[in-house]
CSV table of C-alpha atoms and ligand atoms in Angstrom, one decimal:
chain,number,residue,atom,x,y,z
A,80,UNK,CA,4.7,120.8,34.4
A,81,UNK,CA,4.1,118.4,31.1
A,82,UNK,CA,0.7,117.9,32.8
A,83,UNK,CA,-0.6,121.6,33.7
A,84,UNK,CA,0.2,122.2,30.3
A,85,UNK,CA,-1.8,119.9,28.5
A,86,UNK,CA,-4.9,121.1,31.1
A,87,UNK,CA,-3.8,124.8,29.8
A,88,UNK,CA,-3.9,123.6,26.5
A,89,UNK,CA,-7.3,121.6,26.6
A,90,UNK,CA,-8.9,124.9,28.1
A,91,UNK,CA,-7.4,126.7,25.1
A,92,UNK,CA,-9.0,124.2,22.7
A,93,UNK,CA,-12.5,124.3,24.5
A,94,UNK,CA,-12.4,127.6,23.7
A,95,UNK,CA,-11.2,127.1,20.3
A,96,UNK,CA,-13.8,124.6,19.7
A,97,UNK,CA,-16.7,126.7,20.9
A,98,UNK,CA,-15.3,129.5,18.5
A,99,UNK,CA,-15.3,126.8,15.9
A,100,UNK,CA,-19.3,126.0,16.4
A,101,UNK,CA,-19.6,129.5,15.8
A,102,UNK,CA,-18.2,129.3,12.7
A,103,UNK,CA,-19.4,125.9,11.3
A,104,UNK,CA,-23.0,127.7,12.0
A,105,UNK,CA,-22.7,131.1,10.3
A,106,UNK,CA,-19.4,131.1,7.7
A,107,UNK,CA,-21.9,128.8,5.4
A,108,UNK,CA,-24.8,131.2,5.8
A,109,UNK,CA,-22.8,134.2,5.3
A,110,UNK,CA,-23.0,135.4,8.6
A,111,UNK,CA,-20.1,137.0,10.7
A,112,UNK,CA,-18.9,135.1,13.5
A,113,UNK,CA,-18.6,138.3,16.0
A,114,UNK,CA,-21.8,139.4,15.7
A,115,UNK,CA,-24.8,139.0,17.8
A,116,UNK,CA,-23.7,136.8,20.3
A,117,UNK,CA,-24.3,133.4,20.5
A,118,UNK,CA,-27.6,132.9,20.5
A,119,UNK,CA,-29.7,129.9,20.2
A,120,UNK,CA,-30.3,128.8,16.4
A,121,UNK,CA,-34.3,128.1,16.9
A,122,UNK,CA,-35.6,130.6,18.9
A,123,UNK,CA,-33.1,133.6,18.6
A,124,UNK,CA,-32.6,134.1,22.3
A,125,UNK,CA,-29.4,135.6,23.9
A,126,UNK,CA,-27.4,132.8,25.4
A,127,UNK,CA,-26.5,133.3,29.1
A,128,UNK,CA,-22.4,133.6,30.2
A,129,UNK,CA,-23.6,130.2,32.1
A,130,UNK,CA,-24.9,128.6,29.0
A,131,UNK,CA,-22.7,129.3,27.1
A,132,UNK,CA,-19.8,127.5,28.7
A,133,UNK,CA,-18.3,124.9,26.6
A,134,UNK,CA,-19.3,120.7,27.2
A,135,UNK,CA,-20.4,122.1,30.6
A,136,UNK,CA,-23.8,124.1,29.6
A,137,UNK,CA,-24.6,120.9,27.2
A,138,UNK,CA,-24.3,118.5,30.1
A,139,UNK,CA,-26.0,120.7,32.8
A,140,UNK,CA,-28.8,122.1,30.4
A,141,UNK,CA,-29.9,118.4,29.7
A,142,UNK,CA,-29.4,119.0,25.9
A,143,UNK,CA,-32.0,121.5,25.4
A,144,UNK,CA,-32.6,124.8,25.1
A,145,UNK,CA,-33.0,126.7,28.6
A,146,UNK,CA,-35.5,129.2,26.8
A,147,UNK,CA,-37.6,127.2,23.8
A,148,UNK,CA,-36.9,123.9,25.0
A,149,UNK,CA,-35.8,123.1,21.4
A,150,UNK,CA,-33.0,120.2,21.4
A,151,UNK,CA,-29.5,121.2,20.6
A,152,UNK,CA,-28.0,119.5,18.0
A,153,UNK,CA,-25.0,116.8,19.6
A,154,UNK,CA,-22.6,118.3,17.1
A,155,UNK,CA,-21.9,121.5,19.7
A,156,UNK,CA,-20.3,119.2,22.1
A,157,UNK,CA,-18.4,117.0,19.7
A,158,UNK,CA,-16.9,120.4,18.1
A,159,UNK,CA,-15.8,121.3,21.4
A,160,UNK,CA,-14.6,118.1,22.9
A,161,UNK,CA,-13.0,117.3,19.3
A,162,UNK,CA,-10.7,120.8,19.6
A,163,UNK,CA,-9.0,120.1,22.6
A,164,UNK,CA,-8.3,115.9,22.0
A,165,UNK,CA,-6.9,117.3,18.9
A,166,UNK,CA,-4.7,119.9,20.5
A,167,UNK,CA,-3.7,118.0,23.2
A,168,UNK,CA,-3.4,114.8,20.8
A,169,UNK,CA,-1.1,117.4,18.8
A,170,UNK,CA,1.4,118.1,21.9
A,171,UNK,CA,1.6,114.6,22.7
A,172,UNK,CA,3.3,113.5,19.3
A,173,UNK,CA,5.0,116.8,18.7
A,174,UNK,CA,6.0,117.5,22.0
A,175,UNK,CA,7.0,121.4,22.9
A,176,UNK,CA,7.8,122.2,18.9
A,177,UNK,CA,6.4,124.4,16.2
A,178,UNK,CA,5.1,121.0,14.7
A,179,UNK,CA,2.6,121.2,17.3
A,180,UNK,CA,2.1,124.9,17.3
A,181,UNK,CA,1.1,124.0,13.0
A,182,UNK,CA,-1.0,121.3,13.6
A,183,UNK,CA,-3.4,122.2,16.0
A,184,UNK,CA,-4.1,125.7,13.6
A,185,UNK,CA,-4.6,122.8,11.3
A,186,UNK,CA,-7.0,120.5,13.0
A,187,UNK,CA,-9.2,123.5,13.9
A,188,UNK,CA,-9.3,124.3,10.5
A,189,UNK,CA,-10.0,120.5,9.3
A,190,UNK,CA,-12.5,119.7,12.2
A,191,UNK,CA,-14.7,123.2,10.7
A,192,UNK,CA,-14.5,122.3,7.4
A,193,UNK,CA,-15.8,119.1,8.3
A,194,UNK,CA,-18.7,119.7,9.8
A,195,UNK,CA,-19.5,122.4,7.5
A,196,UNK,CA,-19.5,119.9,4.8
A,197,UNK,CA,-21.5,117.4,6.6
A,198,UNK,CA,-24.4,119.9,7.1
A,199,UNK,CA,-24.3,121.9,4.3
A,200,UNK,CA,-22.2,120.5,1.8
A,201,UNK,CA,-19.8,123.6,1.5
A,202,UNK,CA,-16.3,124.0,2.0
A,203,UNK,CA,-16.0,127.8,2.6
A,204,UNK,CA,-12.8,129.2,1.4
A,205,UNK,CA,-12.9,131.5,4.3
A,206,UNK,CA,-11.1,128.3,5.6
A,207,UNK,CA,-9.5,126.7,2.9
A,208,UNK,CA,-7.8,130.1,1.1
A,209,UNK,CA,-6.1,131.0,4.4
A,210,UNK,CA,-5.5,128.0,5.6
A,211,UNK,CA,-3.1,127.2,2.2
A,212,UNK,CA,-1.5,130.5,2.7
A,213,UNK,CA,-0.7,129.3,6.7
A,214,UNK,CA,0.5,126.3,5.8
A,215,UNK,CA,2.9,127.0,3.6
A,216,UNK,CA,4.0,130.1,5.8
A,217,UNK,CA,4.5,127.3,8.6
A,218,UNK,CA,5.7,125.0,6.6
A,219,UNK,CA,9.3,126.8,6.8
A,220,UNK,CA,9.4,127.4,10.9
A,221,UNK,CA,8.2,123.8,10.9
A,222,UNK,CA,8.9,121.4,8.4
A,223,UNK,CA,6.6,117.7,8.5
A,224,UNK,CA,8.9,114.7,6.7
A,225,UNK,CA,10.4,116.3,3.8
A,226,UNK,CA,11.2,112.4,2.5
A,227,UNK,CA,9.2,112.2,-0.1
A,228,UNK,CA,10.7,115.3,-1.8
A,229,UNK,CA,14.3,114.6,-0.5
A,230,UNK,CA,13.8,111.1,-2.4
A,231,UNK,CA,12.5,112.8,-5.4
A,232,UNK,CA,15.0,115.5,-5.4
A,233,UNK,CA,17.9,112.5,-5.1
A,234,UNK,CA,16.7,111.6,-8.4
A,235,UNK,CA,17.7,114.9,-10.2
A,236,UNK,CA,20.5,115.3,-8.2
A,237,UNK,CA,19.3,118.6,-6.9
A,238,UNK,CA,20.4,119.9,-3.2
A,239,UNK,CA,18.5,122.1,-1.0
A,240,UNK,CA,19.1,124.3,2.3
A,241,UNK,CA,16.3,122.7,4.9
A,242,UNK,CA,14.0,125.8,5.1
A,243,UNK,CA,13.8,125.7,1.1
A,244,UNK,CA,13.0,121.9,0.8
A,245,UNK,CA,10.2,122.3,3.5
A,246,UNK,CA,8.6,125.2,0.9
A,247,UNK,CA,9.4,122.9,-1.4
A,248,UNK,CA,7.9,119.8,-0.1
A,249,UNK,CA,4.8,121.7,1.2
A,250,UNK,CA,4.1,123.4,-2.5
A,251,UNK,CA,4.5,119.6,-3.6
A,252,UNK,CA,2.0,118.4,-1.3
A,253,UNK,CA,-0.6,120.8,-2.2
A,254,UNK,CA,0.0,120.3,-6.1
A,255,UNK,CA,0.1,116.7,-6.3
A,256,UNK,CA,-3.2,116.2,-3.5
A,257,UNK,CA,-4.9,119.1,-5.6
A,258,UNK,CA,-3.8,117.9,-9.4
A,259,UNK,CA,-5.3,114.5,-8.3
A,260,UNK,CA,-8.4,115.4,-7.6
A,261,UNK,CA,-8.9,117.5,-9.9
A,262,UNK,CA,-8.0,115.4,-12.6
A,263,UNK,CA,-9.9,112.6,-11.1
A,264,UNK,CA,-13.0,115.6,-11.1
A,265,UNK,CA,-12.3,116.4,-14.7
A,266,UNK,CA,-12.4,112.6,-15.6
A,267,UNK,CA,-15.6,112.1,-14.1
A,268,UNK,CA,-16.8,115.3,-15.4
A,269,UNK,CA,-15.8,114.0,-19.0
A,270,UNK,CA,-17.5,110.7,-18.5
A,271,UNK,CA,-21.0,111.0,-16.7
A,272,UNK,CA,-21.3,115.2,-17.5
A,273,UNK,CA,-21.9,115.5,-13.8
A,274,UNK,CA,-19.9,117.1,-11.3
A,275,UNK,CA,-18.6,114.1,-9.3
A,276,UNK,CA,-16.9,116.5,-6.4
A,277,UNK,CA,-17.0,120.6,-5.9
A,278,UNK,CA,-14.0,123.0,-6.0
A,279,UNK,CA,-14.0,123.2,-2.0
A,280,UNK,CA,-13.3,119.5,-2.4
A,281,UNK,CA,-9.9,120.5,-4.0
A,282,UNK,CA,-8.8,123.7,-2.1
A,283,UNK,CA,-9.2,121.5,1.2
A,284,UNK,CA,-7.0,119.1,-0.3
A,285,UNK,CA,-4.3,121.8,-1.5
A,286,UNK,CA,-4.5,122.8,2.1
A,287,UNK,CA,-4.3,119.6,3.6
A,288,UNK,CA,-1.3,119.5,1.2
A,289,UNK,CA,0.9,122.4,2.5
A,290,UNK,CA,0.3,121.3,6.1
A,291,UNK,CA,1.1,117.3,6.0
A,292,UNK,CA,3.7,117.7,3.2
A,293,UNK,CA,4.2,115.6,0.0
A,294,UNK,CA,4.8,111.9,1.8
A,295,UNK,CA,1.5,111.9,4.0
A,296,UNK,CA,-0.3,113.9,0.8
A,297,UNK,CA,0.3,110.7,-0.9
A,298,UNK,CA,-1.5,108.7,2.2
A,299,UNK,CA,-4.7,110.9,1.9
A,300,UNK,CA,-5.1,110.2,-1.4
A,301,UNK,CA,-5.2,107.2,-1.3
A,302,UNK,CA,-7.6,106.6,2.3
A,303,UNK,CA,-10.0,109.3,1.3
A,304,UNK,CA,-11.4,108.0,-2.2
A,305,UNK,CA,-11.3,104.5,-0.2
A,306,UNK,CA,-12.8,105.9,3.0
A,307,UNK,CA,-15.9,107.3,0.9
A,308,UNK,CA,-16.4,104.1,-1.3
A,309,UNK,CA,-16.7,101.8,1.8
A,310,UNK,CA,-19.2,104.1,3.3
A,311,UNK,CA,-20.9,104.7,0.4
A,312,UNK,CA,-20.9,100.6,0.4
A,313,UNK,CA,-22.4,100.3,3.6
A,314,UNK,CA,-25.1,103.0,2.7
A,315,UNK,CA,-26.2,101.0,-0.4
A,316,UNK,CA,-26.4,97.7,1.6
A,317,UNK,CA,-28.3,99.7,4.1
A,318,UNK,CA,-30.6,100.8,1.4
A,319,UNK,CA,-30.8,104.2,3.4
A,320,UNK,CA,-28.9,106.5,0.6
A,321,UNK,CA,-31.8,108.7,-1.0
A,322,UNK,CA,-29.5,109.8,-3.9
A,323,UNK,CA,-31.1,113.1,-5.4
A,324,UNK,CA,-29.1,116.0,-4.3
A,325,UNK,CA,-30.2,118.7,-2.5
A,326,UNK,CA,-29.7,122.1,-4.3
A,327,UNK,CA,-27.3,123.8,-3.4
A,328,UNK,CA,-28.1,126.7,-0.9
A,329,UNK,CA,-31.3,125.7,-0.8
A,330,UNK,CA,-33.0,126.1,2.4
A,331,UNK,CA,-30.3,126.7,4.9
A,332,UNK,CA,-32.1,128.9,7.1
A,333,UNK,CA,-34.0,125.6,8.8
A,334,UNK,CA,-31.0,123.0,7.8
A,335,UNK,CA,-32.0,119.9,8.5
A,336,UNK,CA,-29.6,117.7,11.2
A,337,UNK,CA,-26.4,116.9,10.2
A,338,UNK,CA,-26.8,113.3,10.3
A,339,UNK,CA,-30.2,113.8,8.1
A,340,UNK,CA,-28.1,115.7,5.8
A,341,UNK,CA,-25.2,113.0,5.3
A,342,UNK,CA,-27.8,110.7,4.7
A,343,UNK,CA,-29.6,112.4,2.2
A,344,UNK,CA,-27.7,113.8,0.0
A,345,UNK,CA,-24.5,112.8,-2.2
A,346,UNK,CA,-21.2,112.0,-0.3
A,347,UNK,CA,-19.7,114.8,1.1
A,348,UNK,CA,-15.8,113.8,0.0
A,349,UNK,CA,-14.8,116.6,2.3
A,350,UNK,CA,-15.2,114.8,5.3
A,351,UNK,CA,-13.3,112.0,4.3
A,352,UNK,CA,-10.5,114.3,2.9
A,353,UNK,CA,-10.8,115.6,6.6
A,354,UNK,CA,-11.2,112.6,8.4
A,355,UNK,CA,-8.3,111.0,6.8
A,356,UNK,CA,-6.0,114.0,6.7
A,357,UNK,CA,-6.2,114.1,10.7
A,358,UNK,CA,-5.9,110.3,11.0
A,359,UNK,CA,-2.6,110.9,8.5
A,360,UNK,CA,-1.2,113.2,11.0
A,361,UNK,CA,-0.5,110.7,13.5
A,362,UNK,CA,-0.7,107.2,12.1
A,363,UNK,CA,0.9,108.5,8.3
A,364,UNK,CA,3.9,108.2,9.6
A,365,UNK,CA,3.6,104.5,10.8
A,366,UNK,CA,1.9,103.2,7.9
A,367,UNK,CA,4.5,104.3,5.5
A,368,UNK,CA,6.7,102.3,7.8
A,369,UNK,CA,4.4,99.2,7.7
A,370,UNK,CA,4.3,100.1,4.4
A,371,UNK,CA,7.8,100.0,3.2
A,372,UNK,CA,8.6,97.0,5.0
A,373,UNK,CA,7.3,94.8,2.8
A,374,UNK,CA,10.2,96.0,0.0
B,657,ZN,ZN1,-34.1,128.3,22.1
């Protein structure tokens, strides 16, 4: 039973994750999702119902185009296998709860975000704005570790029913991940006159906030900056980190490949706010533990 249903469920997320290339394609460009049909991005054409059939057309179409021959990009397949590890990753450590229900809406919406930040540097807030709103409407059905507020709650001597800490703990997450960054963006603004980070940078992280809650929040903040600086390491001792930044908008009708782009032009924080909020959502947990053992 356990078994058929994590099949079911990594069907849904194929789906999900084709959906998502959809949208990691055309939200940045301003294009609606629905409408044409998926069509291939260098020569227009229609794609067939048998191309268009998630992991399965990419394998069986040799990686190219059936039409224009043109190569298609290697991030379609990783969206789509991505999805459904998540999901299925999701029900494994959740097991048959609303916790799992939550977090795979919230890996679909992290795994979008980013790869729309890798290849073009945005973080649309036809993601992040709903996805806050989500999360904290979830956050009451489905409360993460409410710890970190319970402890901090302790301290004022304040009690709460269960459904109003998890608000509580969620709003805390979002304010505290967001407030960091965005005094950490002000800082930077203050010192080099340069914007260090964008806005999306910080709505991802309130949302990230009302979905992992205030205890994991504190996790992300800490891996992300960390996460970015040792890349950003490795790129300098690589010598392959051309730093003038691309414009935004600039040219997005032939975007360059998303491995091109992550090259070329400053970090894009997002993914490591992404990369590091899923990571969060099933190792947090243990390194707090590791963590706190050492008191
Ligand atoms: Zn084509």
């Amino acid at each position: 039973m356990d078994l058929a249903f994590e099949c079911a469920l990594f069907i849904v997320g194929l789906a999900f994750g084709s959906f998502l290339n959809v949208c990691i394609r055309r939200i940045p460009r301003d294009e609606s999702v629905v409408s044409p049909g998926s069509h291939c991005p260098a020569c227009g054409s229609q794609l067939r119902w048998r191309d268009n059939i998630p992991l399965l057309s990419w394998l069986l179409l040799r990686r190219h185009c059936r039409d224009c021959g043109d190569r298609i990009s290697s991030r379609y397949p990783a969206v789509e296998l991505l999805t459904p590890v998540l999901f299925v990753a999701s029900y494994g450590f959740f097991g048959p709860t609303w916790l799992t229900a939550k977090f795979c809406i919230f890996c679909f919406l992290v795994v979008g975000l980013i790869f729309m930040d890798a290849e073009t540097g945005l973080l649309p807030r036809e993601f992040t704005y709903p996805g806050i709103v989500l999360g904290l409407a979830l956050s009451a059905i489905a409360p993460a570790d409410t710890t970190g507020t319970q402890f901090l709650l302790r301290a004022f001597g304040a009690e709460l029913s269960l459904h109003a800490l998890a608000v509580l703990d969620s709003a805390a997450g979002a304010l505290v991940g967001a407030g960091f960054f965005y005094v950490a963006w002000a800082l930077y603004y203050l010192l080099r006159k340069r914007h260090g980070m964008g806005f999306g940078d910080i709505a991802l992280m309130a949302m990230a906030g009302v979905f992992l809650g205030l205890k994991l929040t504190l996790l992300v903040i800490f891996a992300a900056p960390l996460a970015g600086s040792v890349y950003a390491l490795l790129l300098l001792v690589r010598g392959t980190h051309k730093a003038p930044p691309i414009d935004e908008g600039a040219d997005l009708q032939a975007p360059p490949s998303a491995r091109e782009t992550f090259l070329t032009r400053e970090l894009p924080f997002g993914v490591f706010l992404g990369a590091c909020s899923l990571a969060t959502i099933f190792f947090g947990e243990s390194i707090w533990r590791w963590y706190l053992n050492f008191f």
